[in-house]
């Protein structure tokens, strides 16, 4: 009986992981969460849909790196060159990607069409933030949300 329960639990766990990976299917940058999410010096945040509903966001995942790897901009560049991402904004200084906002192809999910975005920013002392967002908001709404002033 324990074997049956354990097998069912493993199947449920794998199917949940597969559904999340499918959201970023076809992207080289999807590997960033898998590869770096649990490494030392990296903080991973995933917010629940309940916390995000008021922003019209279905999924928010981010990684904050204490010391960014040179591989991250290369992975983003691969997706951009393959046409899987539309560049909204990039800031490159001395040949190094510092800030990037990309829009991914829309995703059909649960009778909804979701917009998807990747945000990347290198901070002070070689730290970096990598964010994946999907939801009903458009690029203008995302920019307004990111740059809104707090009271």
Short mmCIF file of N, CA and C in Angstrom, two decimals:
data_model
loop_
_atom_site.label_atom_id
_atom_site.label_comp_id
_atom_site.label_asym_id
_atom_site.label_seq_id
_atom_site.Cartn_x
_atom_site.Cartn_y
_atom_site.Cartn_z
N UNK A 1 0.82 -1.21 0.00
CA UNK A 1 0.00 0.00 0.00
C UNK A 1 0.86 1.27 0.00
N UNK A 2 1.94 1.25 0.80
CA UNK A 2 2.84 2.40 0.82
C UNK A 2 3.44 2.66 -0.54
N UNK A 3 3.73 1.61 -1.29
CA UNK A 3 4.31 1.75 -2.61
C UNK A 3 3.33 2.43 -3.56
N UNK A 4 2.06 2.10 -3.47
CA UNK A 4 1.03 2.71 -4.31
C UNK A 4 0.91 4.20 -4.00
N UNK A 5 0.86 4.54 -2.73
CA UNK A 5 0.75 5.94 -2.32
C UNK A 5 1.98 6.71 -2.78
N UNK A 6 3.16 6.13 -2.59
CA UNK A 6 4.41 6.78 -3.00
C UNK A 6 4.42 6.98 -4.51
N UNK A 7 3.98 6.00 -5.27
CA UNK A 7 3.94 6.10 -6.73
C UNK A 7 2.98 7.20 -7.18
N UNK A 8 1.81 7.26 -6.57
CA UNK A 8 0.83 8.31 -6.90
C UNK A 8 1.40 9.69 -6.57
N UNK A 9 2.05 9.81 -5.43
CA UNK A 9 2.65 11.08 -5.03
C UNK A 9 3.71 11.52 -6.04
N UNK A 10 4.56 10.61 -6.47
CA UNK A 10 5.61 10.93 -7.44
C UNK A 10 5.00 11.36 -8.77
N UNK A 11 3.95 10.66 -9.21
CA UNK A 11 3.28 11.02 -10.47
C UNK A 11 2.68 12.42 -10.38
N UNK A 12 2.03 12.73 -9.25
CA UNK A 12 1.45 14.07 -9.06
C UNK A 12 2.53 15.14 -9.04
N UNK A 13 3.62 14.86 -8.37
CA UNK A 13 4.73 15.81 -8.29
C UNK A 13 5.32 16.07 -9.68
N UNK A 14 5.54 15.02 -10.44
CA UNK A 14 6.09 15.17 -11.78
C UNK A 14 5.13 15.89 -12.72
N UNK A 15 3.85 15.62 -12.60
CA UNK A 15 2.90 16.31 -13.48
C UNK A 15 2.81 17.79 -13.14
N UNK A 16 2.92 18.16 -11.88
CA UNK A 16 2.92 19.57 -11.50
C UNK A 16 4.17 20.26 -12.05
N UNK A 17 5.32 19.61 -11.95
CA UNK A 17 6.55 20.19 -12.48
C UNK A 17 6.48 20.31 -14.00
N UNK A 18 5.88 19.33 -14.67
CA UNK A 18 5.75 19.36 -16.12
C UNK A 18 4.86 20.51 -16.57
N UNK A 19 3.77 20.77 -15.86
CA UNK A 19 2.86 21.87 -16.21
C UNK A 19 3.57 23.20 -16.10
N UNK A 20 4.40 23.37 -15.07
CA UNK A 20 5.12 24.63 -14.90
C UNK A 20 6.18 24.80 -15.98
N UNK A 21 6.87 23.74 -16.31
CA UNK A 21 7.88 23.81 -17.36
C UNK A 21 7.22 24.12 -18.69
N UNK A 22 6.04 23.57 -18.95
CA UNK A 22 5.34 23.78 -20.20
C UNK A 22 5.02 25.25 -20.42
N UNK A 23 4.86 26.03 -19.36
CA UNK A 23 4.58 27.46 -19.49
C UNK A 23 5.71 28.17 -20.22
N UNK A 24 6.91 27.66 -20.08
CA UNK A 24 8.07 28.27 -20.71
C UNK A 24 8.63 27.36 -21.79
N UNK A 25 7.81 26.45 -22.25
CA UNK A 25 8.23 25.47 -23.25
C UNK A 25 8.80 26.16 -24.49
N UNK A 26 9.85 25.58 -25.02
CA UNK A 26 10.45 26.11 -26.24
C UNK A 26 11.43 27.24 -25.99
N UNK A 27 11.72 27.55 -24.75
CA UNK A 27 12.63 28.65 -24.42
C UNK A 27 13.91 28.11 -23.78
N UNK A 28 15.03 28.63 -24.23
CA UNK A 28 16.29 28.28 -23.56
C UNK A 28 16.29 28.85 -22.15
N UNK A 29 15.66 30.02 -21.97
CA UNK A 29 15.66 30.67 -20.67
C UNK A 29 14.85 29.92 -19.62
N UNK A 30 14.00 28.97 -20.02
CA UNK A 30 13.28 28.14 -19.05
C UNK A 30 14.26 27.34 -18.21
N UNK A 31 15.40 27.02 -18.78
CA UNK A 31 16.40 26.23 -18.05
C UNK A 31 17.03 27.01 -16.91
N UNK A 32 16.92 28.33 -16.93
CA UNK A 32 17.53 29.15 -15.88
C UNK A 32 16.93 28.82 -14.52
N UNK A 33 15.60 28.68 -14.43
CA UNK A 33 14.97 28.35 -13.16
C UNK A 33 15.36 26.95 -12.71
N UNK A 34 15.40 26.03 -13.64
CA UNK A 34 15.76 24.65 -13.30
C UNK A 34 17.22 24.56 -12.86
N UNK A 35 18.09 25.24 -13.55
CA UNK A 35 19.52 25.13 -13.28
C UNK A 35 19.97 25.90 -12.04
N UNK A 36 19.44 27.12 -11.86
CA UNK A 36 19.95 27.99 -10.82
C UNK A 36 19.02 28.16 -9.62
N UNK A 37 17.77 27.71 -9.71
CA UNK A 37 16.78 27.99 -8.68
C UNK A 37 17.15 27.57 -7.28
N UNK A 38 17.92 26.52 -7.14
CA UNK A 38 18.25 26.02 -5.80
C UNK A 38 19.74 26.10 -5.49
N UNK A 39 20.46 26.90 -6.27
CA UNK A 39 21.90 27.02 -6.03
C UNK A 39 22.19 28.03 -4.92
N UNK A 40 23.32 27.84 -4.28
CA UNK A 40 23.77 28.76 -3.25
C UNK A 40 24.04 30.13 -3.89
N UNK A 41 23.63 31.19 -3.22
CA UNK A 41 23.83 32.53 -3.75
C UNK A 41 22.70 33.00 -4.65
N UNK A 42 21.63 32.19 -4.75
CA UNK A 42 20.48 32.54 -5.60
C UNK A 42 19.22 32.44 -4.75
N UNK A 43 18.37 33.46 -4.85
CA UNK A 43 17.08 33.46 -4.16
C UNK A 43 15.99 33.32 -5.21
N UNK A 44 15.13 32.30 -5.06
CA UNK A 44 14.03 32.10 -5.99
C UNK A 44 12.72 32.47 -5.30
N UNK A 45 11.88 33.22 -6.00
CA UNK A 45 10.58 33.63 -5.48
C UNK A 45 9.53 33.24 -6.49
N UNK A 46 8.46 32.62 -6.02
CA UNK A 46 7.30 32.33 -6.86
C UNK A 46 6.07 32.77 -6.07
N UNK A 47 5.28 33.66 -6.66
CA UNK A 47 4.10 34.18 -5.99
C UNK A 47 2.86 33.43 -6.46
N UNK A 48 1.94 33.23 -5.53
CA UNK A 48 0.72 32.50 -5.85
C UNK A 48 -0.24 33.37 -6.65
N UNK A 49 -1.13 32.72 -7.37
CA UNK A 49 -2.13 33.41 -8.18
C UNK A 49 -2.99 34.33 -7.32
N UNK A 50 -3.31 33.92 -6.10
CA UNK A 50 -4.13 34.74 -5.21
C UNK A 50 -3.49 36.09 -4.93
N UNK A 51 -2.18 36.11 -4.79
CA UNK A 51 -1.47 37.37 -4.52
C UNK A 51 -1.39 38.24 -5.77
N UNK A 52 -1.53 37.63 -6.95
CA UNK A 52 -1.29 38.33 -8.20
C UNK A 52 -2.55 38.77 -8.93
N UNK A 53 -3.70 38.27 -8.54
CA UNK A 53 -4.95 38.54 -9.27
C UNK A 53 -5.22 40.02 -9.49
N UNK A 54 -4.95 40.85 -8.50
CA UNK A 54 -5.25 42.28 -8.64
C UNK A 54 -4.37 42.95 -9.70
N UNK A 55 -3.26 42.30 -10.07
CA UNK A 55 -2.37 42.84 -11.10
C UNK A 55 -2.59 42.19 -12.45
N UNK A 56 -3.56 41.27 -12.54
CA UNK A 56 -3.86 40.52 -13.76
C UNK A 56 -2.68 39.66 -14.19
N UNK A 57 -1.97 39.12 -13.20
CA UNK A 57 -0.83 38.24 -13.43
C UNK A 57 -1.19 36.85 -12.92
N UNK A 58 -0.90 35.83 -13.73
CA UNK A 58 -1.17 34.45 -13.33
C UNK A 58 0.04 33.77 -12.71
N UNK A 59 1.22 34.13 -13.17
CA UNK A 59 2.44 33.48 -12.69
C UNK A 59 3.57 34.50 -12.62
N UNK A 60 4.26 34.51 -11.49
CA UNK A 60 5.42 35.37 -11.28
C UNK A 60 6.50 34.50 -10.66
N UNK A 61 7.63 34.43 -11.33
CA UNK A 61 8.79 33.71 -10.80
C UNK A 61 10.00 34.59 -10.98
N UNK A 62 10.85 34.63 -9.96
CA UNK A 62 12.07 35.43 -10.09
C UNK A 62 13.24 34.73 -9.43
N UNK A 63 14.40 35.07 -9.93
CA UNK A 63 15.67 34.63 -9.36
C UNK A 63 16.50 35.88 -9.12
N UNK A 64 17.09 35.97 -7.93
CA UNK A 64 18.02 37.05 -7.62
C UNK A 64 19.37 36.40 -7.36
N UNK A 65 20.35 36.81 -8.16
CA UNK A 65 21.69 36.25 -8.08
C UNK A 65 22.60 37.20 -7.32
N UNK A 66 23.34 36.69 -6.34
CA UNK A 66 24.34 37.53 -5.66
C UNK A 66 25.48 37.84 -6.61
N UNK A 67 25.83 36.88 -7.45
CA UNK A 67 26.90 37.06 -8.42
C UNK A 67 26.43 36.42 -9.73
N UNK A 68 26.09 37.26 -10.69
CA UNK A 68 25.50 36.77 -11.93
C UNK A 68 26.51 35.96 -12.74
N UNK A 69 26.02 34.93 -13.36
CA UNK A 69 26.85 34.12 -14.24
C UNK A 69 26.85 34.72 -15.63
N UNK A 70 27.92 34.59 -16.34
CA UNK A 70 28.03 35.10 -17.71
C UNK A 70 27.08 34.35 -18.64
N UNK A 71 26.60 33.20 -18.21
CA UNK A 71 25.75 32.36 -19.05
C UNK A 71 24.35 32.96 -19.24
N UNK A 72 23.86 33.72 -18.27
CA UNK A 72 22.49 34.25 -18.35
C UNK A 72 22.25 35.13 -19.57
N UNK A 73 23.05 36.16 -19.81
CA UNK A 73 22.81 36.97 -21.01
C UNK A 73 22.93 36.15 -22.29
N UNK A 74 23.81 35.16 -22.30
CA UNK A 74 23.98 34.30 -23.47
C UNK A 74 22.71 33.50 -23.73
N UNK A 75 22.10 32.96 -22.68
CA UNK A 75 20.86 32.19 -22.83
C UNK A 75 19.74 33.09 -23.36
N UNK A 76 19.63 34.29 -22.82
CA UNK A 76 18.61 35.24 -23.29
C UNK A 76 18.84 35.59 -24.76
N UNK A 77 20.08 35.78 -25.13
CA UNK A 77 20.41 36.12 -26.51
C UNK A 77 20.03 34.99 -27.46
N UNK A 78 20.21 33.74 -27.03
CA UNK A 78 19.82 32.59 -27.86
C UNK A 78 18.32 32.62 -28.16
N UNK A 79 17.50 32.87 -27.13
CA UNK A 79 16.05 32.95 -27.33
C UNK A 79 15.70 34.11 -28.26
N UNK A 80 16.35 35.25 -28.06
CA UNK A 80 16.04 36.42 -28.88
C UNK A 80 16.42 36.18 -30.34
N UNK A 81 17.57 35.59 -30.57
CA UNK A 81 18.02 35.33 -31.94
C UNK A 81 17.14 34.31 -32.65
N UNK A 82 16.56 33.38 -31.89
CA UNK A 82 15.68 32.37 -32.49
C UNK A 82 14.27 32.90 -32.72
N UNK A 83 14.04 34.13 -32.31
CA UNK A 83 12.74 34.74 -32.56
C UNK A 83 11.66 34.35 -31.58
N UNK A 84 12.06 33.74 -30.46
CA UNK A 84 11.06 33.36 -29.46
C UNK A 84 10.74 34.50 -28.50
N UNK A 85 11.46 35.62 -28.63
CA UNK A 85 11.20 36.77 -27.78
C UNK A 85 11.25 38.04 -28.61
N UNK A 86 10.36 38.96 -28.29
CA UNK A 86 10.36 40.28 -28.92
C UNK A 86 11.02 41.26 -27.94
N UNK A 87 12.00 41.98 -28.41
CA UNK A 87 12.70 42.93 -27.56
C UNK A 87 11.84 44.16 -27.34
N UNK A 88 11.54 44.47 -26.08
CA UNK A 88 10.85 45.71 -25.75
C UNK A 88 11.87 46.78 -25.38
N UNK A 89 12.92 46.36 -24.66
CA UNK A 89 13.98 47.30 -24.30
C UNK A 89 15.23 46.50 -23.94
N UNK A 90 16.37 47.00 -24.33
CA UNK A 90 17.66 46.44 -23.92
C UNK A 90 18.61 47.60 -23.66
N UNK A 91 19.40 47.44 -22.62
CA UNK A 91 20.48 48.38 -22.37
C UNK A 91 21.76 47.56 -22.32
N UNK A 92 22.66 47.88 -23.24
CA UNK A 92 23.95 47.19 -23.34
C UNK A 92 25.04 48.23 -23.13
N UNK A 93 25.96 47.93 -22.23
CA UNK A 93 27.07 48.85 -21.96
C UNK A 93 28.37 48.08 -22.08
N UNK A 94 29.28 48.59 -22.87
CA UNK A 94 30.57 47.93 -23.11
C UNK A 94 30.39 46.48 -23.54
N UNK A 95 29.37 46.23 -24.37
CA UNK A 95 29.11 44.89 -24.88
C UNK A 95 28.44 43.96 -23.90
N UNK A 96 28.07 44.46 -22.72
CA UNK A 96 27.47 43.62 -21.68
C UNK A 96 26.01 44.02 -21.49
N UNK A 97 25.12 43.01 -21.52
CA UNK A 97 23.69 43.25 -21.31
C UNK A 97 23.45 43.62 -19.86
N UNK A 98 22.88 44.82 -19.64
CA UNK A 98 22.60 45.29 -18.28
C UNK A 98 21.13 45.18 -17.92
N UNK A 99 20.26 45.52 -18.85
CA UNK A 99 18.83 45.49 -18.61
C UNK A 99 18.13 45.01 -19.87
N UNK A 100 17.10 44.18 -19.68
CA UNK A 100 16.35 43.70 -20.84
C UNK A 100 14.90 43.44 -20.44
N UNK A 101 13.98 43.85 -21.31
CA UNK A 101 12.56 43.54 -21.19
C UNK A 101 12.15 42.87 -22.48
N UNK A 102 11.65 41.65 -22.40
CA UNK A 102 11.26 40.90 -23.58
C UNK A 102 9.82 40.43 -23.45
N UNK A 103 9.13 40.38 -24.58
CA UNK A 103 7.79 39.79 -24.62
C UNK A 103 7.90 38.48 -25.40
N UNK A 104 7.31 37.44 -24.84
CA UNK A 104 7.32 36.12 -25.45
C UNK A 104 6.03 35.92 -26.23
N UNK A 105 5.98 34.91 -27.08
CA UNK A 105 4.71 34.61 -27.77
C UNK A 105 3.61 34.32 -26.75
N UNK A 106 2.38 34.69 -27.11
CA UNK A 106 1.25 34.46 -26.21
C UNK A 106 1.06 32.97 -25.96
N UNK A 107 0.46 32.68 -24.82
CA UNK A 107 0.22 31.30 -24.40
C UNK A 107 -1.27 31.10 -24.24
N UNK A 108 -1.80 30.04 -24.81
CA UNK A 108 -3.21 29.67 -24.62
C UNK A 108 -3.28 28.72 -23.43
N UNK A 109 -4.05 29.09 -22.41
CA UNK A 109 -4.11 28.30 -21.18
C UNK A 109 -5.47 28.48 -20.53
N UNK A 110 -6.19 27.40 -20.30
CA UNK A 110 -7.51 27.44 -19.64
C UNK A 110 -8.45 28.45 -20.31
N UNK A 111 -8.57 28.38 -21.63
CA UNK A 111 -9.43 29.28 -22.41
C UNK A 111 -9.06 30.75 -22.27
N UNK A 112 -7.82 31.02 -21.94
CA UNK A 112 -7.31 32.39 -21.84
C UNK A 112 -6.10 32.53 -22.75
N UNK A 113 -5.90 33.73 -23.23
CA UNK A 113 -4.68 34.06 -23.95
C UNK A 113 -3.83 34.91 -23.02
N UNK A 114 -2.67 34.39 -22.66
CA UNK A 114 -1.81 35.06 -21.69
C UNK A 114 -0.60 35.67 -22.38
N UNK A 115 -0.26 36.88 -21.96
CA UNK A 115 0.97 37.51 -22.39
C UNK A 115 2.08 37.08 -21.44
N UNK A 116 3.28 36.93 -21.98
CA UNK A 116 4.42 36.46 -21.18
C UNK A 116 5.60 37.39 -21.37
N UNK A 117 6.31 37.62 -20.27
CA UNK A 117 7.43 38.57 -20.29
C UNK A 117 8.62 38.03 -19.52
N UNK A 118 9.80 38.41 -19.96
CA UNK A 118 11.03 38.16 -19.21
C UNK A 118 11.68 39.50 -18.97
N UNK A 119 12.09 39.71 -17.73
CA UNK A 119 12.78 40.92 -17.33
C UNK A 119 14.13 40.52 -16.75
N UNK A 120 15.16 41.23 -17.11
CA UNK A 120 16.50 40.92 -16.63
C UNK A 120 17.21 42.21 -16.32
N UNK A 121 17.89 42.26 -15.17
CA UNK A 121 18.61 43.47 -14.80
C UNK A 121 19.84 43.10 -13.97
N UNK A 122 20.98 43.64 -14.39
CA UNK A 122 22.21 43.48 -13.62
C UNK A 122 22.29 44.66 -12.66
N UNK A 123 22.54 44.35 -11.40
CA UNK A 123 22.60 45.39 -10.38
C UNK A 123 24.02 45.68 -9.94
N UNK A 124 24.14 46.20 -8.74
CA UNK A 124 25.44 46.55 -8.19
C UNK A 124 26.23 45.29 -7.82
N UNK A 125 27.51 45.41 -7.88
CA UNK A 125 28.44 44.33 -7.49
C UNK A 125 28.12 43.02 -8.19
N UNK A 126 27.73 43.10 -9.47
CA UNK A 126 27.50 41.92 -10.32
C UNK A 126 26.30 41.07 -9.88
N UNK A 127 25.40 41.66 -9.09
CA UNK A 127 24.15 40.96 -8.76
C UNK A 127 23.22 41.07 -9.97
N UNK A 128 22.19 40.24 -10.02
CA UNK A 128 21.25 40.31 -11.14
C UNK A 128 19.90 39.77 -10.71
N UNK A 129 18.86 40.22 -11.41
CA UNK A 129 17.50 39.73 -11.20
C UNK A 129 16.95 39.26 -12.53
N UNK A 130 16.32 38.10 -12.50
CA UNK A 130 15.70 37.49 -13.68
C UNK A 130 14.26 37.18 -13.31
N UNK A 131 13.29 37.71 -14.09
CA UNK A 131 11.87 37.57 -13.75
C UNK A 131 11.11 37.03 -14.95
N UNK A 132 10.21 36.09 -14.68
CA UNK A 132 9.27 35.58 -15.69
C UNK A 132 7.87 35.91 -15.20
N UNK A 133 7.06 36.55 -16.06
CA UNK A 133 5.69 36.94 -15.72
C UNK A 133 4.77 36.49 -16.84
N UNK A 134 3.62 35.93 -16.46
CA UNK A 134 2.58 35.67 -17.46
C UNK A 134 1.24 36.08 -16.89
N UNK A 135 0.40 36.65 -17.76
CA UNK A 135 -0.90 37.09 -17.32
C UNK A 135 -1.65 37.83 -18.41
N UNK A 136 -2.75 38.47 -18.02
CA UNK A 136 -3.61 39.18 -18.96
C UNK A 136 -3.15 40.62 -19.22
N UNK A 137 -2.14 41.07 -18.51
CA UNK A 137 -1.68 42.44 -18.72
C UNK A 137 -0.86 42.53 -20.00
N UNK A 138 -0.86 43.72 -20.61
CA UNK A 138 -0.06 43.93 -21.82
C UNK A 138 1.25 44.63 -21.44
N UNK A 139 2.10 44.87 -22.42
CA UNK A 139 3.43 45.43 -22.13
C UNK A 139 3.34 46.83 -21.53
N UNK A 140 2.39 47.64 -21.97
CA UNK A 140 2.24 48.99 -21.40
C UNK A 140 1.83 48.91 -19.93
N UNK A 141 0.92 47.98 -19.62
CA UNK A 141 0.49 47.81 -18.23
C UNK A 141 1.63 47.30 -17.35
N UNK A 142 2.47 46.43 -17.91
CA UNK A 142 3.61 45.92 -17.16
C UNK A 142 4.59 47.05 -16.85
N UNK A 143 4.90 47.86 -17.84
CA UNK A 143 5.82 48.99 -17.62
C UNK A 143 5.23 49.95 -16.59
N UNK A 144 3.94 50.24 -16.69
CA UNK A 144 3.30 51.13 -15.71
C UNK A 144 3.38 50.52 -14.30
N UNK A 145 3.17 49.23 -14.19
CA UNK A 145 3.23 48.54 -12.91
C UNK A 145 4.64 48.59 -12.34
N UNK A 146 5.63 48.39 -13.18
CA UNK A 146 7.02 48.38 -12.72
C UNK A 146 7.49 49.74 -12.25
N UNK A 147 7.00 50.79 -12.90
CA UNK A 147 7.51 52.12 -12.61
C UNK A 147 6.52 53.01 -11.85
N UNK A 148 5.45 52.41 -11.33
CA UNK A 148 4.49 53.22 -10.58
C UNK A 148 5.13 53.70 -9.27
N UNK A 149 4.79 54.89 -8.90
CA UNK A 149 5.32 55.46 -7.66
C UNK A 149 4.51 54.97 -6.48
N UNK A 150 5.21 54.69 -5.39
CA UNK A 150 4.52 54.27 -4.17
C UNK A 150 4.19 55.50 -3.35
N UNK A 151 3.00 55.49 -2.75
CA UNK A 151 2.58 56.64 -1.93
C UNK A 151 3.27 56.64 -0.60
#
